[in-house]
CSV table of C-alpha atoms in Angstrom, one decimal:
chain,number,residue,atom,x,y,z
A,1,MET,CA,95.8,96.7,87.5
A,2,PHE,CA,96.8,93.4,89.1
A,3,GLN,CA,99.6,92.7,91.4
A,4,VAL,CA,101.6,89.6,90.8
A,5,TRP,CA,104.1,88.5,93.6
A,6,PHE,CA,107.2,86.4,93.3
A,7,PHE,CA,108.0,83.6,95.9
A,8,THR,CA,110.9,82.1,97.5
A,9,GLN,CA,110.2,79.0,99.3
A,10,VAL,CA,109.4,79.3,103.2
A,11,VAL,CA,108.4,76.9,105.7
A,12,VAL,CA,105.6,77.9,108.0
A,13,GLU,CA,105.6,76.0,111.0
A,14,ARG,CA,102.0,75.5,112.3
A,15,GLU,CA,100.0,72.3,113.4
A,16,PHE,CA,97.0,71.6,111.3
A,17,ARG,CA,94.0,69.4,112.2
A,18,SER,CA,93.8,66.1,110.1
A,19,PRO,CA,92.7,66.9,106.5
A,20,ARG,CA,88.8,66.9,105.7
A,21,GLU,CA,88.0,64.7,102.9
A,22,SER,CA,89.4,66.7,99.9
A,23,GLN,CA,87.5,66.9,96.5
A,24,SER,CA,90.4,66.9,94.1
A,25,SER,CA,88.6,69.0,91.6
A,26,ASN,CA,87.9,71.7,94.1
A,27,PRO,CA,91.0,73.6,94.8
A,28,LEU,CA,89.5,76.3,97.1
A,29,LEU,CA,90.9,76.9,100.7
A,30,LEU,CA,88.3,75.6,102.8
A,31,ASN,CA,88.3,72.4,101.0
A,32,SER,CA,92.4,71.8,101.4
A,33,GLY,CA,92.3,70.2,104.8
A,34,LEU,CA,95.2,72.7,105.8
A,35,VAL,CA,93.1,75.4,107.4
A,36,GLU,CA,91.3,75.9,110.6
A,37,ALA,CA,88.8,78.5,109.1
A,38,GLN,CA,85.0,77.7,108.6
A,39,LYS,CA,84.2,80.6,106.5
A,40,ALA,CA,85.8,82.6,103.8
A,41,GLU,CA,85.4,85.7,101.9
A,42,VAL,CA,84.8,85.2,98.1
A,43,ARG,CA,85.2,87.9,95.3
A,44,VAL,CA,84.5,87.4,91.7
A,45,THR,CA,85.4,89.6,89.0
A,46,LEU,CA,83.9,89.4,85.7
A,47,TRP,CA,86.2,91.8,83.2
A,48,PHE,CA,85.5,92.7,79.8
A,49,GLU,CA,87.9,94.7,77.8
A,50,GLN,CA,85.4,95.6,74.8
A,51,GLY,CA,82.8,96.8,77.5
A,52,ARG,CA,79.5,95.6,78.8
A,53,PRO,CA,78.1,92.3,77.7
A,54,ASP,CA,74.3,92.2,77.1
A,55,SER,CA,71.9,93.2,80.0
A,56,GLU,CA,70.7,89.6,80.1
A,57,PHE,CA,74.1,88.4,81.3
A,58,LYS,CA,74.0,90.4,84.5
A,59,GLN,CA,70.4,89.3,85.4
A,60,ASN,CA,71.6,85.7,85.3
A,61,LEU,CA,74.1,86.3,88.1
A,62,PRO,CA,73.2,84.8,91.7
A,63,GLN,CA,72.0,87.4,94.0
A,64,ALA,CA,71.1,85.6,97.1
A,65,GLY,CA,74.0,86.6,99.5
A,66,TRP,CA,76.0,88.6,96.8
A,67,VAL,CA,76.6,92.2,96.7
A,68,TRP,CA,77.5,93.2,93.2
A,69,THR,CA,79.2,96.6,91.9
A,70,GLU,CA,79.9,97.7,88.3
A,71,SER,CA,83.0,99.7,87.3
A,72,ASP,CA,82.9,103.3,86.6
A,73,SER,CA,83.1,102.8,82.9
A,74,ALA,CA,79.6,100.9,83.0
A,75,ALA,CA,78.0,103.9,81.4
A,76,VAL,CA,80.4,104.3,78.7
A,77,GLU,CA,80.1,102.3,75.7
A,78,GLY,CA,83.3,100.5,74.5
A,79,LEU,CA,85.3,101.0,77.3
A,80,PRO,CA,86.6,98.2,79.4
A,81,TYR,CA,83.8,96.8,81.8
A,82,SER,CA,84.0,95.1,85.2
A,83,LEU,CA,81.3,93.7,87.5
A,84,ALA,CA,82.6,92.5,90.9
A,85,GLY,CA,80.6,90.5,93.4
A,86,TYR,CA,81.5,89.6,97.0
A,87,ARG,CA,80.1,87.3,99.8
A,88,THR,CA,80.9,85.1,102.6
A,89,ILE,CA,80.8,81.3,102.4
A,90,THR,CA,81.1,78.5,104.7
A,91,PHE,CA,82.7,75.1,103.7
A,92,ALA,CA,79.4,73.3,102.8
A,93,GLU,CA,78.8,76.1,100.1
A,94,GLU,CA,82.3,76.2,98.8
A,95,PRO,CA,81.9,73.1,96.2
A,96,GLU,CA,78.8,75.0,94.9
A,97,ILE,CA,80.7,78.1,94.5
A,98,PHE,CA,83.6,76.5,92.5
A,99,ALA,CA,81.2,74.8,90.4
A,100,TRP,CA,79.4,77.9,89.6
A,101,TYR,CA,82.8,79.8,89.1
A,102,GLN,CA,83.7,77.0,86.5
A,103,ASP,CA,80.4,77.5,84.7
A,104,ILE,CA,80.5,81.5,84.8
A,105,GLU,CA,84.1,81.5,83.7
A,106,GLN,CA,83.1,79.6,80.3
A,107,GLU,CA,80.0,82.0,79.9
A,108,VAL,CA,82.3,85.1,80.3
A,109,ARG,CA,85.2,83.6,78.1
A,110,LEU,CA,82.6,82.9,75.4
A,111,VAL,CA,81.7,86.6,75.3
A,112,GLY,CA,85.3,88.0,75.5
A,113,GLY,CA,85.9,88.4,78.9
A,114,ILE,CA,88.0,86.9,82.0
A,115,THR,CA,86.7,85.7,85.4
A,116,TYR,CA,88.8,86.3,88.3
A,117,LEU,CA,88.1,84.5,91.8
A,118,ASP,CA,89.8,85.0,94.9
A,119,GLU,CA,88.9,83.4,98.3
A,120,ARG,CA,90.4,84.9,101.5
A,121,ILE,CA,90.7,83.3,105.0
A,122,PRO,CA,92.0,85.1,108.1
A,123,GLU,CA,94.9,82.4,108.8
A,124,VAL,CA,98.3,81.3,107.3
A,125,ILE,CA,98.5,78.4,105.2
A,126,ASP,CA,101.7,76.1,104.3
A,127,ILE,CA,101.9,77.1,100.8
A,128,SER,CA,104.4,74.3,100.0
A,129,HIS,CA,102.1,71.8,101.2
A,130,TYR,CA,99.0,73.3,99.4
A,131,ALA,CA,100.9,73.6,96.0
A,132,LEU,CA,102.1,69.9,96.2
A,133,GLU,CA,98.6,68.5,97.0
A,134,GLN,CA,97.1,70.6,94.0
A,135,ASN,CA,99.8,69.9,91.6
A,136,ILE,CA,100.6,73.4,91.1
A,137,GLN,CA,103.5,73.8,88.5
A,138,PRO,CA,105.1,76.9,90.3
A,139,ARG,CA,106.1,79.7,87.6
A,140,GLN,CA,106.7,82.6,89.8
A,141,PHE,CA,107.8,82.8,93.6
A,142,SER,CA,108.0,85.7,96.0
A,143,LEU,CA,108.8,86.5,99.6
A,144,SER,CA,108.8,90.1,101.1
A,145,GLU,CA,108.0,91.4,104.7
A,146,GLY,CA,106.2,88.2,105.9
A,147,THR,CA,104.3,87.6,102.6
A,148,ILE,CA,105.0,84.5,100.6
A,149,SER,CA,103.4,83.6,97.5
A,150,VAL,CA,103.4,81.3,94.5
A,151,THR,CA,102.2,81.7,90.9
A,152,GLY,CA,101.8,78.6,88.7
A,153,TRP,CA,99.8,76.5,86.4
A,154,GLN,CA,97.5,73.6,87.5
A,155,GLU,CA,96.3,71.2,84.8
A,156,SER,CA,92.6,70.9,85.8
A,157,LEU,CA,91.9,74.8,86.0
A,158,SER,CA,91.2,76.9,82.7
A,159,SER,CA,91.3,80.5,82.4
A,160,PRO,CA,95.2,81.3,81.8
A,161,VAL,CA,96.6,84.7,81.8
A,162,PHE,CA,100.2,85.7,81.3
A,163,ALA,CA,102.2,87.0,84.2
A,164,GLY,CA,105.2,88.7,82.5
A,165,GLU,CA,106.0,85.7,79.9
A,166,ASP,CA,104.7,83.0,82.2
A,167,ARG,CA,101.2,81.3,81.5
A,168,VAL,CA,99.3,81.1,84.9
A,169,ASN,CA,96.2,80.2,86.2
A,170,ILE,CA,96.3,79.9,89.9
A,171,GLN,CA,98.1,82.0,92.7
A,172,ILE,CA,98.2,81.4,96.5
A,173,ILE,CA,99.5,84.1,99.0
A,174,SER,CA,99.9,83.8,102.5
A,175,GLN,CA,100.9,86.5,105.0
A,176,ALA,CA,101.8,86.3,108.8
A,177,TYR,CA,102.0,89.4,111.1
A,178,GLU,CA,101.9,90.0,114.7
A,179,GLY,CA,101.0,86.4,115.8
A,180,LYS,CA,98.3,86.5,113.0
A,181,GLY,CA,97.8,85.8,109.3
A,182,ARG,CA,95.8,85.8,106.3
A,183,THR,CA,95.9,83.7,103.1
A,184,ALA,CA,94.3,84.4,99.6
A,185,LEU,CA,93.7,81.9,96.8
A,186,ALA,CA,93.2,83.5,93.1
A,187,LEU,CA,92.2,82.0,89.9
A,188,PRO,CA,94.0,83.0,87.8
A,189,VAL,CA,95.8,85.7,89.6
A,190,LEU,CA,94.9,88.4,92.2
A,191,LEU,CA,93.3,91.4,91.1
A,192,GLU,CA,93.1,93.3,94.0
A,193,GLU,CA,95.9,94.3,96.3
A,194,PHE,CA,96.6,91.9,99.2
């Protein structure tokens, strides 16, 4: 089950350092130039409605630095199956991770699955600024208890899903609490609770 948030515009006052050189094809957070974070947590979930793909598929996934776990239904043929990977990345590793995500997303789609990626950092981000720079066409907005979110469409990304009646492929959520914050970027949407 995934959670989709709805967003109302909120301005987050924060002074950011000057943006890093941005690779327009990489929408990930460390690349945005809007954050101080030097590291991020990345989660990738490969979800297959018709059960596990062939065993060779799992063997071809990267292992260095990744922790992979299978869903409980892994042993039952025909039930939905998911494989989730987690690792911490640096700014320098982010372009490689995004390129890998684009490749694996296509491979998973060809065998009937969906690839979900989320990247998390321990700080608040100006979502409006991020959405404008990434040319996100907002479809859903949310504000609740210090959490703001926008879910939308970005032309250069694939892997669309439907959130209600809206076709979306990117979601950004930021939360401020007790002088601290955190942000998650999800492609196409966040699967795990934030």
